[in-house]
């Protein structure tokens, strides 16, 4: 069996080539099994949000910033998106209790979420409407 060696000239600076595995080393499984801990955050949020979807970026922002998304908040956000759609909006800033959500109204998708602490000195671009829900 031939071993594949990496050309060190093709590696980014600061990265040392990996040592070849020893023949006695046990081979790891190609795919580790996922823990059976229940629904993921994204799945739970999708169930609670109804027809409203969250982009990966928005999910990461919500989790990292600890933004509370209870049923009341999601309901008000959804109503704000519906009101924006009724006015013909395409991309809207929906404000719910000090949290700003940039939403693609046509796709019913939250693009990003910003809490009040991170909203200072931010400029929201590429929106055509704002809704206070």
Coordinates of N, CA and C in Angstrom, one line a residue:
X1 N 0.8 -1.2 0.0 CA 0.0 0.0 0.0 C 0.9 1.2 0.0
X2 N 0.6 2.2 -0.9 CA 1.5 3.4 -1.0 C 0.9 4.5 -0.1
X3 N 1.8 5.2 0.5 CA 1.4 6.3 1.3 C 1.4 7.6 0.5
X4 N 0.5 8.5 0.8 CA 0.4 9.8 0.1 C 1.1 10.8 1.0
X5 N 2.1 11.5 0.4 CA 2.8 12.5 1.1 C 2.4 13.9 0.6
X6 N 2.2 14.8 1.5 CA 1.8 16.2 1.1 C 3.1 17.0 0.7
X7 N 2.9 17.8 -0.3 CA 4.0 18.7 -0.7 C 4.0 19.9 0.2
X8 N 5.1 20.1 1.0 CA 5.1 21.2 2.0 C 5.0 22.5 1.3
X9 N 5.3 22.6 0.0 CA 5.3 23.9 -0.7 C 3.8 24.3 -0.9
X10 N 2.9 23.4 -0.9 CA 1.5 23.7 -1.1 C 0.7 24.0 0.2
X11 N 1.3 23.9 1.3 CA 0.6 24.1 2.6 C 0.8 25.6 2.9
X12 N -0.3 26.2 3.6 CA -0.2 27.6 4.0 C 1.0 27.8 5.0
X13 N 1.5 29.0 5.1 CA 2.6 29.3 6.0 C 2.2 29.0 7.4
X14 N 3.1 28.4 8.2 CA 2.8 28.1 9.6 C 2.1 26.8 9.8
X15 N 1.8 26.1 8.8 CA 1.2 24.7 8.9 C 2.2 23.7 8.6
X16 N 2.5 22.8 9.6 CA 3.4 21.8 9.4 C 2.7 20.6 8.7
X17 N 3.5 19.9 7.8 CA 2.8 18.7 7.2 C 2.5 17.7 8.3
X18 N 1.4 17.0 8.2 CA 1.0 16.0 9.1 C 1.9 14.7 9.0
X19 N 2.2 14.2 10.1 CA 3.0 12.9 10.1 C 2.1 11.8 9.6
X20 N 2.7 10.9 8.8 CA 1.9 9.8 8.4 C 1.4 8.9 9.5
X21 N 0.3 8.3 9.5 CA -0.2 7.5 10.5 C 0.7 6.2 10.7
X22 N 0.9 5.8 11.9 CA 1.7 4.6 12.2 C 0.8 3.4 11.8
X23 N 1.4 2.3 11.3 CA 0.7 1.2 10.9 C -0.1 0.5 12.1
X24 N 0.4 0.7 13.3 CA -0.3 0.2 14.5 C -1.4 1.0 15.0
X25 N -1.6 2.2 14.5 CA -2.6 3.1 15.0 C -4.0 2.6 14.5
X26 N -5.0 2.6 15.4 CA -6.3 2.1 15.0 C -6.9 3.1 14.0
X27 N -7.7 2.7 13.1 CA -8.3 3.5 12.1 C -9.6 4.0 12.8
X28 N -9.9 5.3 12.6 CA -11.1 5.9 13.2 C -12.2 5.7 12.2
X29 N -13.4 5.7 12.7 CA -14.6 5.5 11.9 C -14.7 6.8 11.0
X30 N -15.1 6.6 9.7 CA -15.2 7.7 8.8 C -16.3 8.8 9.2
X31 N -17.3 8.3 9.9 CA -18.3 9.3 10.3 C -18.7 8.9 11.8
X32 N -18.5 9.8 12.7 CA -18.8 9.6 14.1 C -20.3 9.7 14.2
X33 N -20.9 8.8 15.0 CA -22.4 8.9 15.2 C -22.8 10.2 15.9
X34 N -23.9 10.8 15.5 CA -24.4 12.0 16.2 C -25.0 11.6 17.5
X35 N -24.8 12.5 18.5 CA -25.5 12.2 19.8 C -27.0 12.3 19.7
X36 N -27.7 11.4 20.4 CA -29.1 11.4 20.3 C -29.7 12.2 21.4
X37 N -29.4 13.5 21.4 CA -29.8 14.5 22.4 C -31.1 15.1 22.2
X38 N -31.8 14.8 21.1 CA -33.0 15.5 20.8 C -32.9 16.4 19.6
X39 N -33.9 17.3 19.5 CA -33.9 18.3 18.4 C -32.8 19.3 18.5
X40 N -32.2 19.7 17.4 CA -31.2 20.7 17.4 C -31.8 22.1 17.6
X41 N -31.0 23.1 17.9 CA -31.5 24.4 18.1 C -32.3 24.9 16.8
X42 N -31.7 24.6 15.7 CA -32.3 25.1 14.4 C -33.7 24.4 14.2
X43 N -33.8 23.1 14.5 CA -35.0 22.4 14.4 C -36.1 22.9 15.3
X44 N -35.7 23.1 16.6 CA -36.6 23.7 17.6 C -37.1 25.0 17.2
X45 N -36.2 25.9 16.7 CA -36.6 27.2 16.2 C -37.5 27.2 15.0
X46 N -37.2 26.3 14.1 CA -38.1 26.1 12.9 C -39.5 25.7 13.3
X47 N -39.6 24.8 14.3 CA -40.9 24.4 14.7 C -41.7 25.5 15.4
X48 N -41.0 26.3 16.2 CA -41.6 27.4 16.9 C -42.0 28.6 16.0
X49 N -41.2 28.8 14.9 CA -41.4 30.0 14.1 C -42.5 29.9 13.0
X50 N -43.0 28.7 12.8 CA -44.0 28.5 11.9 C -43.5 28.7 10.4
X51 N -44.1 29.6 9.7 CA -43.7 29.8 8.3 C -42.4 30.6 8.1
X52 N -42.0 31.2 9.2 CA -40.8 32.1 9.2 C -39.5 31.2 9.3
X53 N -38.5 31.4 8.4 CA -37.3 30.7 8.4 C -36.2 31.5 8.9
X54 N -35.1 30.9 9.4 CA -33.9 31.6 9.8 C -32.7 31.1 9.0
X55 N -31.9 32.1 8.4 CA -30.7 31.7 7.7 C -29.7 31.1 8.7
X56 N -28.7 30.5 8.2 CA -27.6 30.0 9.0 C -26.9 31.1 9.8
X57 N -26.7 32.2 9.1 CA -26.1 33.4 9.7 C -27.0 33.9 10.8
X58 N -28.3 34.0 10.6 CA -29.2 34.5 11.7 C -29.2 33.5 12.8
X59 N -29.2 32.3 12.6 CA -29.2 31.3 13.7 C -27.9 31.4 14.5
X60 N -26.8 31.7 13.8 CA -25.5 31.8 14.5 C -25.5 33.1 15.4
X61 N -26.1 34.2 14.8 CA -26.2 35.4 15.6 C -27.1 35.3 16.8
X62 N -28.2 34.6 16.7 CA -29.1 34.4 17.8 C -28.5 33.6 18.9
X63 N -27.8 32.6 18.5 CA -27.2 31.7 19.5 C -26.0 32.4 20.2
X64 N -25.1 33.0 19.4 CA -23.9 33.7 19.9 C -24.3 34.9 20.8
X65 N -25.3 35.6 20.5 CA -25.7 36.8 21.2 C -26.7 36.5 22.3
X66 N -27.1 35.3 22.4 CA -28.1 34.9 23.5 C -29.4 35.7 23.3
X67 N -29.9 35.8 22.1 CA -31.2 36.5 21.9 C -32.3 35.6 22.2
X68 N -33.2 36.0 23.1 CA -34.4 35.2 23.5 C -35.4 35.2 22.4
X69 N -35.8 34.0 22.0 CA -36.8 33.9 21.0 C -38.0 33.1 21.5
X70 N -38.8 33.7 22.3 CA -39.9 32.9 22.9 C -41.1 33.0 21.9
X71 N -42.2 32.3 22.2 CA -43.3 32.2 21.3 C -43.9 33.6 21.0
X72 N -44.0 34.5 22.0 CA -44.5 35.8 21.8 C -43.6 36.6 20.8
X73 N -42.3 36.6 21.0 CA -41.4 37.3 20.1 C -41.5 36.8 18.7
X74 N -41.6 35.5 18.5 CA -41.7 34.9 17.2 C -43.0 35.3 16.5
X75 N -44.1 35.3 17.3 CA -45.4 35.7 16.8 C -45.4 37.1 16.3
X76 N -44.8 38.0 17.1 CA -44.8 39.4 16.8 C -43.9 39.6 15.6
X77 N -42.8 38.9 15.5 CA -41.9 39.0 14.3 C -42.6 38.6 13.1
X78 N -43.3 37.5 13.1 CA -44.1 36.9 12.0 C -45.2 37.9 11.6
X79 N -45.8 38.5 12.5 CA -46.8 39.5 12.2 C -46.2 40.8 11.6
X80 N -45.0 41.2 12.0 CA -44.3 42.3 11.4 C -44.0 42.0 10.0
X81 N -43.5 40.8 9.7 CA -43.2 40.4 8.3 C -44.4 40.4 7.5
X82 N -45.5 39.9 8.0 CA -46.8 39.9 7.3 C -47.2 41.4 6.9
X83 N -47.1 42.3 7.9 CA -47.5 43.7 7.7 C -46.6 44.3 6.6
X84 N -45.3 44.0 6.6 CA -44.4 44.5 5.6 C -44.7 43.9 4.2
X85 N -45.1 42.6 4.2 CA -45.5 42.0 2.9 C -46.7 42.7 2.4
X86 N -47.7 43.0 3.2 CA -48.9 43.7 2.8 C -48.6 45.0 2.2
X87 N -47.5 45.7 2.5 CA -47.2 47.0 2.0 C -46.2 46.8 0.8
X88 N -45.9 45.6 0.4 CA -45.1 45.4 -0.8 C -43.6 45.4 -0.5
X89 N -43.2 45.3 0.7 CA -41.8 45.4 1.1 C -41.0 44.1 0.6
X90 N -39.7 44.3 0.3 CA -38.9 43.2 -0.1 C -38.0 42.8 1.0
X91 N -37.2 43.7 1.5 CA -36.3 43.4 2.6 C -36.6 44.5 3.7
X92 N -36.9 44.0 4.9 CA -37.3 44.9 6.0 C -36.6 44.7 7.2
X93 N -36.5 45.8 8.0 CA -35.9 45.7 9.4 C -37.1 45.7 10.3
X94 N -37.2 44.6 11.1 CA -38.4 44.4 12.0 C -37.8 44.5 13.4
X95 N -38.3 45.5 14.2 CA -37.9 45.7 15.5 C -38.9 45.1 16.5
X96 N -38.4 44.2 17.4 CA -39.2 43.5 18.4 C -38.5 43.6 19.7
X97 N -39.0 44.4 20.6 CA -38.5 44.6 22.0 C -37.0 44.8 22.0
X98 N -36.4 45.7 21.3 CA -35.0 46.1 21.3 C -34.1 45.1 20.5
X99 N -34.7 44.2 19.8 CA -33.9 43.3 18.9 C -34.3 43.7 17.4
X100 N -33.3 43.8 16.6 CA -33.6 44.1 15.2 C -33.4 42.9 14.4
X101 N -34.3 42.6 13.5 CA -34.2 41.4 12.6 C -34.3 42.0 11.2
X102 N -33.3 41.7 10.3 CA -33.4 42.0 8.9 C -34.0 40.8 8.2
X103 N -35.1 41.0 7.5 CA -35.9 39.9 7.0 C -36.1 40.0 5.5
X104 N -35.9 38.9 4.8 CA -36.3 38.9 3.4 C -37.8 38.6 3.4
X105 N -38.6 39.6 3.1 CA -40.0 39.4 3.2 C -40.6 38.4 2.2
X106 N -40.0 38.5 1.0 CA -40.5 37.6 -0.1 C -40.3 36.1 0.3
X107 N -39.1 35.8 0.9 CA -38.8 34.4 1.3 C -39.2 34.1 2.7
X108 N -39.7 35.0 3.5 CA -40.1 34.8 4.9 C -38.8 34.3 5.6
X109 N -37.7 34.9 5.4 CA -36.4 34.4 6.0 C -35.7 35.5 6.7
X110 N -35.4 35.2 8.0 CA -34.6 36.2 8.8 C -33.2 36.1 8.3
X111 N -32.6 37.2 7.9 CA -31.3 37.2 7.4 C -30.2 37.4 8.5
X112 N -30.6 38.3 9.5 CA -29.7 38.5 10.6 C -30.5 39.0 11.8
X113 N -29.9 38.9 13.0 CA -30.5 39.4 14.2 C -29.5 40.2 15.0
X114 N -29.9 41.4 15.5 CA -29.0 42.2 16.3 C -29.7 42.6 17.6
X115 N -29.1 42.3 18.7 CA -29.6 42.7 20.0 C -29.3 44.2 20.2
X116 N -29.9 44.7 21.3 CA -29.7 46.2 21.6 C -28.3 46.5 21.9
X117 N -27.5 45.6 22.6 CA -26.2 45.9 22.9 C -25.3 46.0 21.7
X118 N -25.5 45.2 20.6 CA -24.7 45.2 19.4 C -25.2 46.2 18.4
X119 N -26.3 46.9 18.7 CA -27.0 47.7 17.7 C -26.3 49.1 17.6
X120 N -25.6 49.5 18.6 CA -25.0 50.8 18.7 C -24.0 51.0 17.5
X121 N -24.2 52.2 16.9 CA -23.4 52.6 15.8 C -23.5 51.7 14.5
X122 N -24.5 50.8 14.5 CA -24.7 50.0 13.3 C -25.5 50.7 12.3
X123 N -25.3 50.4 11.0 CA -26.1 51.0 9.9 C -26.7 49.8 9.2
X124 N -28.0 49.8 9.0 CA -28.7 48.8 8.3 C -28.9 49.2 6.9
X125 N -28.3 48.4 6.0 CA -28.4 48.7 4.5 C -29.2 47.7 3.8
X126 N -29.5 48.0 2.6 CA -30.3 47.1 1.7 C -31.6 46.7 2.3
X127 N -32.3 47.6 2.9 CA -33.7 47.4 3.3 C -34.5 48.5 2.7
X128 N -35.8 48.2 2.5 CA -36.7 49.1 1.9 C -37.8 49.5 2.9
X129 N -37.8 48.9 4.1 CA -38.8 49.3 5.0 C -38.4 48.9 6.4
X130 N -39.1 49.5 7.4 CA -38.9 49.2 8.8 C -40.3 49.0 9.5
X131 N -40.4 48.0 10.3 CA -41.6 47.7 11.1 C -41.3 47.6 12.5
X132 N -42.1 48.3 13.4 CA -42.0 48.1 14.8 C -43.1 47.2 15.2
X133 N -42.7 46.0 15.7 CA -43.7 45.0 16.0 C -43.8 44.9 17.5

